[in-house]
Coordinates of C-alpha atoms and ligand atoms in Angstrom, one line a residue:
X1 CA 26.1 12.2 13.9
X2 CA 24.6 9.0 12.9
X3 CA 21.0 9.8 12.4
X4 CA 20.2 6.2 11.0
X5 CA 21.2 4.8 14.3
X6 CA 18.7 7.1 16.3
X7 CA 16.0 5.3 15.2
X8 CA 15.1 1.7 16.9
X9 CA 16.1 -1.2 14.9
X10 CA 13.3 -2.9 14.3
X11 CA 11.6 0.3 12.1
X12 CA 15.0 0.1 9.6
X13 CA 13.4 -3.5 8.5
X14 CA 10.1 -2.0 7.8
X15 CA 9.1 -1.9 4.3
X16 CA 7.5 1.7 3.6
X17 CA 3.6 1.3 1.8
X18 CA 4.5 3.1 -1.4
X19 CA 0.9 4.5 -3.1
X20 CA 0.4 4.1 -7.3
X21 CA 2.8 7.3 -8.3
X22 CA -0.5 8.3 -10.4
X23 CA 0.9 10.9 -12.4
X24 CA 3.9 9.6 -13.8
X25 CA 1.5 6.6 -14.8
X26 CA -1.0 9.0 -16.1
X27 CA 2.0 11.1 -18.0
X28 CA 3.2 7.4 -19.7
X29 CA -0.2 6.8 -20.3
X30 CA -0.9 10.2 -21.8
X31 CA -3.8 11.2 -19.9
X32 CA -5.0 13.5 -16.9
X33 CA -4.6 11.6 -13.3
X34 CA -8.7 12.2 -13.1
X35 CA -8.8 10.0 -16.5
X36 CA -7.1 6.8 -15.0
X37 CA -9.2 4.1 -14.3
X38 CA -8.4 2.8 -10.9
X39 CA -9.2 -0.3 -10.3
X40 CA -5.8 -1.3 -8.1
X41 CA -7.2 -0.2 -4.4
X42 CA -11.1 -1.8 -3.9
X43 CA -11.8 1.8 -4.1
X44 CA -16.3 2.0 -3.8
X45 CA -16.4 3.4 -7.8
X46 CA -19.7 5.0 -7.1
X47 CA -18.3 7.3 -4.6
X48 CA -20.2 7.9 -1.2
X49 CA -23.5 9.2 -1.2
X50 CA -24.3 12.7 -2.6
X51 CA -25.8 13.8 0.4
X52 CA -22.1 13.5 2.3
X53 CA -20.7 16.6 0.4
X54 CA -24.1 18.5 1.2
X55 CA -23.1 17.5 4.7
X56 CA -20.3 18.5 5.2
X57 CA -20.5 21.6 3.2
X58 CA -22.9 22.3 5.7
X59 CA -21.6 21.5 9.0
X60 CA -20.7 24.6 11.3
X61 CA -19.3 22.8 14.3
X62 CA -15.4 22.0 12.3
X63 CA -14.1 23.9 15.1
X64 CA -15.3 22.0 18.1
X65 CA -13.8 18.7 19.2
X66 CA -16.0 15.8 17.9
X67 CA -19.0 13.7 19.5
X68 CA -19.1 10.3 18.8
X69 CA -22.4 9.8 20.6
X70 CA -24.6 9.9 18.0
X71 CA -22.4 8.0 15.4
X72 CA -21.8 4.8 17.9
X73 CA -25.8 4.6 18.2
X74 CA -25.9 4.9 14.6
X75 CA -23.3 2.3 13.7
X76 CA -24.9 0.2 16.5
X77 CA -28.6 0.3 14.7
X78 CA -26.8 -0.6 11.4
X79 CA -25.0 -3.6 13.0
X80 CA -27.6 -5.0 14.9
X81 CA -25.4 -4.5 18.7
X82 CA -25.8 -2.1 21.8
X83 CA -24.0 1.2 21.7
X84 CA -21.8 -0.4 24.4
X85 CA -20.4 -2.9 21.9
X86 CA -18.8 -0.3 19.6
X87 CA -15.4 0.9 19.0
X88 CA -15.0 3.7 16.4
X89 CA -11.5 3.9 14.7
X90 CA -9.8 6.1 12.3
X91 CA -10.1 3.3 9.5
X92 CA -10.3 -0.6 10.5
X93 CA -6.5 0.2 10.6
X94 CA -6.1 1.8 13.4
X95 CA -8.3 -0.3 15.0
X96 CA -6.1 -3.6 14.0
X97 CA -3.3 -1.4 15.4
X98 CA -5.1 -1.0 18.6
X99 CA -6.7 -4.1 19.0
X100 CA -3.1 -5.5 19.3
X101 CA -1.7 -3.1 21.7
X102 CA -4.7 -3.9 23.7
X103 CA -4.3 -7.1 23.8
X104 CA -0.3 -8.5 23.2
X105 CA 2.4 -8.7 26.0
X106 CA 5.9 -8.4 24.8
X107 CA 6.3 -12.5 23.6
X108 CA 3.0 -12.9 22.7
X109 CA 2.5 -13.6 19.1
X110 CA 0.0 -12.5 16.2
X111 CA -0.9 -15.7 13.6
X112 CA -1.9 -15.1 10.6
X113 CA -2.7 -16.7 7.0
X114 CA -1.0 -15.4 4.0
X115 CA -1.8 -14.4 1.3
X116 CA -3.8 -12.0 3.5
X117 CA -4.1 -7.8 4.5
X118 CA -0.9 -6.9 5.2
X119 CA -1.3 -4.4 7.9
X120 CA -1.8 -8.1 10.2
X121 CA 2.1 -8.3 9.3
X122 CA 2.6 -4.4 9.6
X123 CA 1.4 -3.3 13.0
X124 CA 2.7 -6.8 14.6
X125 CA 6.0 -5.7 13.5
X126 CA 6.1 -2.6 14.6
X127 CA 5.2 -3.7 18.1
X128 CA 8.0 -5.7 17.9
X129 CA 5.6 -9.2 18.4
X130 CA 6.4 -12.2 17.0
X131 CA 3.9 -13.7 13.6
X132 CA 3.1 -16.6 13.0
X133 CA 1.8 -17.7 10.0
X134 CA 0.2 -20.5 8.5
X135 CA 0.1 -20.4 4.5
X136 CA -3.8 -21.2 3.2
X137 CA -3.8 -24.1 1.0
X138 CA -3.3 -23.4 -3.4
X139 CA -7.2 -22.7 -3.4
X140 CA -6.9 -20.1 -0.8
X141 CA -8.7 -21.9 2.2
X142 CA -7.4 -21.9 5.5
X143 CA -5.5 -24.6 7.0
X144 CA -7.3 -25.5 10.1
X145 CA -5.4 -28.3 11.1
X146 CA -2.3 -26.2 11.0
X147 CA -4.0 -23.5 13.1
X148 CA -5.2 -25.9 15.9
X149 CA -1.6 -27.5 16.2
X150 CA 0.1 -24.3 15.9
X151 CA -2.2 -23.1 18.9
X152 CA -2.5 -26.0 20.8
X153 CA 1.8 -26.6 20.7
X154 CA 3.3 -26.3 23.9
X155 CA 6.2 -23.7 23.3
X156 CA 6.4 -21.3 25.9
X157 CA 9.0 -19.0 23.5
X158 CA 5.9 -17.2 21.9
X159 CA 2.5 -17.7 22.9
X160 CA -0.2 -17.0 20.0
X161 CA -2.8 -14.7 21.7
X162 CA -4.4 -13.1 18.2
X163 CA -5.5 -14.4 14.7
X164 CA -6.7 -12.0 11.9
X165 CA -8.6 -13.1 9.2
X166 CA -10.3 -11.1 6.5
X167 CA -13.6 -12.4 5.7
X168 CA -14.1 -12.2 2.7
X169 CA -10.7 -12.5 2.2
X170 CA -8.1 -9.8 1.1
X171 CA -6.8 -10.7 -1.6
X172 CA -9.2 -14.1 -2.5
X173 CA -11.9 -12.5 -2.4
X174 CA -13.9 -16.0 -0.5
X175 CA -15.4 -15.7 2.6
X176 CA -15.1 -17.6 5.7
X177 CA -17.8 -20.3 6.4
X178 CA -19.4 -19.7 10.2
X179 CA -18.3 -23.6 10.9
X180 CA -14.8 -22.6 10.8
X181 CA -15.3 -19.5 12.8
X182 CA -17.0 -21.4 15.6
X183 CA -13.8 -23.7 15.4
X184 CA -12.0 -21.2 15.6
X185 CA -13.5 -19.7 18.8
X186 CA -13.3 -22.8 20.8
X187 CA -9.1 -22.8 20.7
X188 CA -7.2 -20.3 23.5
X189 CA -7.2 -17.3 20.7
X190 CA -9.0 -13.6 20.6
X191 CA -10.0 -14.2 16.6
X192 CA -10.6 -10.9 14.6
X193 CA -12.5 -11.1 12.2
X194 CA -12.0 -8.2 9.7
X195 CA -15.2 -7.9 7.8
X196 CA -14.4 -5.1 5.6
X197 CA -16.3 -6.0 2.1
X198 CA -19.4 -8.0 4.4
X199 CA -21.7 -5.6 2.5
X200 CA -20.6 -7.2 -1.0
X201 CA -20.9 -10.8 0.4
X202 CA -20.6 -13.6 2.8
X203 CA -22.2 -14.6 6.5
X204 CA -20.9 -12.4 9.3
X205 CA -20.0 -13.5 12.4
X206 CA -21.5 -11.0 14.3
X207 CA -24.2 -13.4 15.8
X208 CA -21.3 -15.6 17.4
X209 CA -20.9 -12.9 19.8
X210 CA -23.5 -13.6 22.2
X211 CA -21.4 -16.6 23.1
X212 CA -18.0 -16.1 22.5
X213 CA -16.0 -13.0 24.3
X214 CA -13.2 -13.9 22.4
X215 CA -14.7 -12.6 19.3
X216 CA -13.8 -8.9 17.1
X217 CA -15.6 -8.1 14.5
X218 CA -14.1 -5.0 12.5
X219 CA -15.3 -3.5 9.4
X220 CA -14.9 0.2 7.5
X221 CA -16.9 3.0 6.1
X222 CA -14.3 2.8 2.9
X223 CA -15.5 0.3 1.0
X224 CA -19.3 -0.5 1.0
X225 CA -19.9 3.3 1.6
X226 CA -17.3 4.9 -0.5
X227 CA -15.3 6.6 2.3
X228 CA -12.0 5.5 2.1
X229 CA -10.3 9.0 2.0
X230 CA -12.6 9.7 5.4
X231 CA -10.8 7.6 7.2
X232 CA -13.7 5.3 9.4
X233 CA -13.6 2.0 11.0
X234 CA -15.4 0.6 13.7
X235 CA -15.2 -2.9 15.7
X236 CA -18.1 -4.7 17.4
X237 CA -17.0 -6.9 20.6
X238 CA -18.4 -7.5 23.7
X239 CA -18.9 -4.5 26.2
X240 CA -16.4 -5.7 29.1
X241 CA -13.6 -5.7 26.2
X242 CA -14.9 -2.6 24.3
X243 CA -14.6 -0.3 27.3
X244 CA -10.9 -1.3 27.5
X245 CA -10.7 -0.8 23.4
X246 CA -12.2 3.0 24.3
X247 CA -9.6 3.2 26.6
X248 CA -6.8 2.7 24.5
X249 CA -8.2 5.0 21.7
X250 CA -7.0 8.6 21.6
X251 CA -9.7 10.7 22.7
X252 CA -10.6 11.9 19.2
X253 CA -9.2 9.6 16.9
X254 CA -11.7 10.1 14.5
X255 CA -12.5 13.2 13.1
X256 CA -15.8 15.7 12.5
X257 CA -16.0 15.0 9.4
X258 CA -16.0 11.0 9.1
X259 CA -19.0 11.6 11.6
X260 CA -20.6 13.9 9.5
X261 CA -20.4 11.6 5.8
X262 CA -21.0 9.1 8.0
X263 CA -24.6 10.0 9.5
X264 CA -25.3 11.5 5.7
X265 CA -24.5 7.6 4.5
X266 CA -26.9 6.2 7.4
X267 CA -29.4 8.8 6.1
X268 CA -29.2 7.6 2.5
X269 CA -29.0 4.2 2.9
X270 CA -31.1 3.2 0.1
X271 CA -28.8 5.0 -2.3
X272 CA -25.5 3.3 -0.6
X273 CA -26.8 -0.1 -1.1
X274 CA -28.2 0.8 -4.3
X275 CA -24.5 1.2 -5.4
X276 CA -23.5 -1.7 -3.6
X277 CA -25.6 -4.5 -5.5
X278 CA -25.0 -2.5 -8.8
X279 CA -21.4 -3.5 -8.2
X280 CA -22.1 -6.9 -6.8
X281 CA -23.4 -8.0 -10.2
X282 CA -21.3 -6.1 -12.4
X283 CA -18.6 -8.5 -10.2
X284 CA -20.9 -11.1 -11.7
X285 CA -20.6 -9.6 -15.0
X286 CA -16.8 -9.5 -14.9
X287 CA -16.1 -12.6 -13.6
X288 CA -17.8 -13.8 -16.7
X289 CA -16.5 -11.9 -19.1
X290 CA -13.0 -12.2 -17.6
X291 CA -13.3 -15.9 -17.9
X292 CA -14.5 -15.7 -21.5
X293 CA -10.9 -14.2 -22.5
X294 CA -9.5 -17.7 -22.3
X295 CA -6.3 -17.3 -20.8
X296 CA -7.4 -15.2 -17.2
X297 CA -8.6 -17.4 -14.5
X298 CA -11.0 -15.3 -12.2
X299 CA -11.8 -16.9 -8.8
X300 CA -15.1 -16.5 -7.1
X301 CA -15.5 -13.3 -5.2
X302 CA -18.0 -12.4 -2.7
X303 CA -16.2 -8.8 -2.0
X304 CA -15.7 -5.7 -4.4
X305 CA -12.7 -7.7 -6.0
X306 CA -12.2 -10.3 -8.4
X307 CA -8.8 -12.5 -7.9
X308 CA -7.8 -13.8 -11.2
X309 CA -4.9 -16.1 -12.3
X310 CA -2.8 -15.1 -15.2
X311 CA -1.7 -17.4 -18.0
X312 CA 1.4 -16.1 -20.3
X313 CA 2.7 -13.8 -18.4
X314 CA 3.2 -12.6 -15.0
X315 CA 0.6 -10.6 -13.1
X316 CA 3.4 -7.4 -12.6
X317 CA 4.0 -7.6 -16.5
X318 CA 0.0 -8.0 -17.4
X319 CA -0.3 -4.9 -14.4
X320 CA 2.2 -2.8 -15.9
X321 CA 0.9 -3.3 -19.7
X322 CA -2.6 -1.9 -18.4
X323 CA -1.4 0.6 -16.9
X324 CA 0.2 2.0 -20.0
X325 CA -3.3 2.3 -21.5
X326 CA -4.4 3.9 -17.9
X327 CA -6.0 1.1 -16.3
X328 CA -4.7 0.1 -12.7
X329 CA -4.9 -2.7 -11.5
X330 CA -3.3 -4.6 -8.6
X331 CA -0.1 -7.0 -8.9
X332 CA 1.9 -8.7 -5.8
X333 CA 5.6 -8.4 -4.7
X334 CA 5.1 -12.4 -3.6
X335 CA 6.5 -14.5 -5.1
X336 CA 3.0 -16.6 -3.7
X337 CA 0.7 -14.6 -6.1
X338 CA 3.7 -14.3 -9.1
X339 CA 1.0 -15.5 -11.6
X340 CA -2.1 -13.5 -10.0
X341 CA -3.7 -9.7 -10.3
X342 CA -6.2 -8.4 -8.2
X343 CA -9.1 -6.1 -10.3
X344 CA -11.8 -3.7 -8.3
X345 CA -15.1 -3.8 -9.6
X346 CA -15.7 -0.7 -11.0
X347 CA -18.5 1.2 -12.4
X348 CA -19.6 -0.6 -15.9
X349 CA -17.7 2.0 -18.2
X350 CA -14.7 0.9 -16.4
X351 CA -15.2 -2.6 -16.1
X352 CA -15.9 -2.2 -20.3
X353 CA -12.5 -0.3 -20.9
X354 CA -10.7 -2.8 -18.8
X355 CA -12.0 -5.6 -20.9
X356 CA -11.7 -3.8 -24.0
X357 CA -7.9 -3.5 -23.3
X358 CA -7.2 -7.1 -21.8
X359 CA -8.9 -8.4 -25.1
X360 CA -6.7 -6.5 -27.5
X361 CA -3.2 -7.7 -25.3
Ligands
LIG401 C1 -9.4 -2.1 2.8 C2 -9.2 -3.0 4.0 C3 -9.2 -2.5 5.3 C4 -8.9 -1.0 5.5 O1 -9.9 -0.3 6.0 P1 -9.8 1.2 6.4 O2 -11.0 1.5 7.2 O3 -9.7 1.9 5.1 O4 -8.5 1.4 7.2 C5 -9.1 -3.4 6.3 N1 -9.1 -4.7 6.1 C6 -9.2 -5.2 4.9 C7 -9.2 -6.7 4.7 C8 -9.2 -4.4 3.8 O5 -9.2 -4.9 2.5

């Protein structure tokens, strides 16, 4: 039997996401995975707050079914909305997943603007809906004009419904001016706006939603707060939409323990955000530093990242070389960011050892 052919077509053109293989780096590197310096994912360096492991260590309710009451008042203080405006998600992901099953008919399409987070491309292929995309320009900013035609053509074939657009940007690390997002709200779109590093920088859009339904703010527990291997993600939208977003969402999607770290996080607050502008100007440190070398270009960054250009070789070969000395950092199959890496902030001993080594290549 043919096992291949059991599956539907459309998964056999799905590239599989293939994680760092951190110990045969670590074995060429000569070290112990826990000694890598990992500065390829936009990991939080700090970690979460200590008082998350206290937490959870002393939780007793692991084997009931969780409540999300508490946490969706939480998130909704912290965010400035009603409790009625919150969606909570295992990771943004799943919530970009489920914002488009929510949302797409079969022909309706997804637009979005590469380079960008590829899970836009990922889940709109694996509901089978047509993308659309529309490149941003050599410095990275959107092509508006291109948007508003694409939208505004008549071609009843595919019908845009959904734009997603990481602000600040994934991988440019340059948020998205309120001006373009109100622009972008006036056209016949539901505009996501996936506010995962809004902690480290730039103006959310969150205030638009008083007047614009059309509006989806989602943003994560990984980054600012150091929970990526938690798994927490929530989006903000207005109620009528996010009772149909709670509809869609598996009953307990997210689990005890995300609710747990992140009630410890809201308690320790001051720590969190402590850790947060500690990394925001070592960013400003690095971006320095990593311009002083002469022949890395670093763009200007208002996330946990630093997008730099590359001169003399390529960014997999500059990748590669570092991690032979156990730093990772992030390179790009495109042929669009050939000549770029992407480099997490990381706590100052880091960021030192990952000059230290770019200076003697
Ligand atoms: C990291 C990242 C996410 C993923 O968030 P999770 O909550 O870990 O799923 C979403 N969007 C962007 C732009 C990201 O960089």
């Amino acid at each position: 039997m043919d096992v291949e052919s059991l599956v539907r077509p459309h998964i056999h053109q799905l590239q599989p996401y293939v994680p760092p293989d951190l110990e045969t780096i670590a074995a060429r590197a000569g070290l112990a995975i826990d000694q890598l310096i990992r500065l390829d994912s936009n990991e939080n360096a700090f970690g979460p707050s200590p008082r998350v492991a206290q937490a959870l260590a002393r939780y007793s309710g692991y084997q009931f079914y969780p409540d999300y009451r508490a946490l969706r008042e939480a998130v909704a203080r912290y965010a400035g909305v009603t409790p009625q405006q919150v969606v909570l998600g295992n990771g943004a992901d799943e919530l970009i997943n489920l914002i488009i099953r929510l949302l797409l008919a079969p022909d309706d399409a997804v637009v979005i603007c590469p380079p960008t987070f590829p899970m836009y491309r990922f889940y709109t292929a694996l509901d089978c809906h047509p993308l659309l995309t529309v490149p941003r320009d050599d410095d990275f900013a959107l092509d508006m004009a291109g948007i508003e035609a694409l939208v505004r053509e008549p071609n009843n074939a595919v019908r845009p419904r959904l734009i997603f657009l990481p602000s600040p940007g994934n991988p440019d690390g340059q948020a998205i001016p309120l001006d373009v997002v109100r622009r972008l709200l006036a056209l016949p779109l539901v505009v996501v706006m996936d506010e995962a590093y809004i902690e480290f920088g730039g103006e959310t859009a969150l205030p638009l939603l008083a007047e614009h339904g059309n509006l989806i703010v989602v943003r994560t527990f990984s980054k600012w707060a150091g929970m990526a291997g938690l798994r927490l993600g929530y989006a903000l939208l207005v109620p009528e939409l996010a009772g149909y977003l709670e509809r869609v969402r598996d009953p307990y999607n997210v689990n005890a323990a995300a609710v747990v770290a992140a009630l410890a996080t809201f308690d320790d607050l001051e720590t969190v955000r402590a850790n947060v502008a500690h990394l925001i100007a070592e960013r400003e440190r690095l971006q320095r530093e990593l311009a002083a070398i002469g022949w890395l270009e670093p763009l200007p960054s208002q996330a946990n990242f630093i997008l730099c250009r590359v001169q003399g070789c390529s960014g997999p070969e500059l990748a590669d070389a570092l991690a032979e000395r156990g730093i990772l950092i992030r390179a790009f199959p495109t042929p669009r960011l050939q000549s770029y890496v992407r480099i997490t902030v990381g706590r100052p001993e880091q960021n030192d050892a990952l000059l230290r080594a770019l200076r003697e290549l």
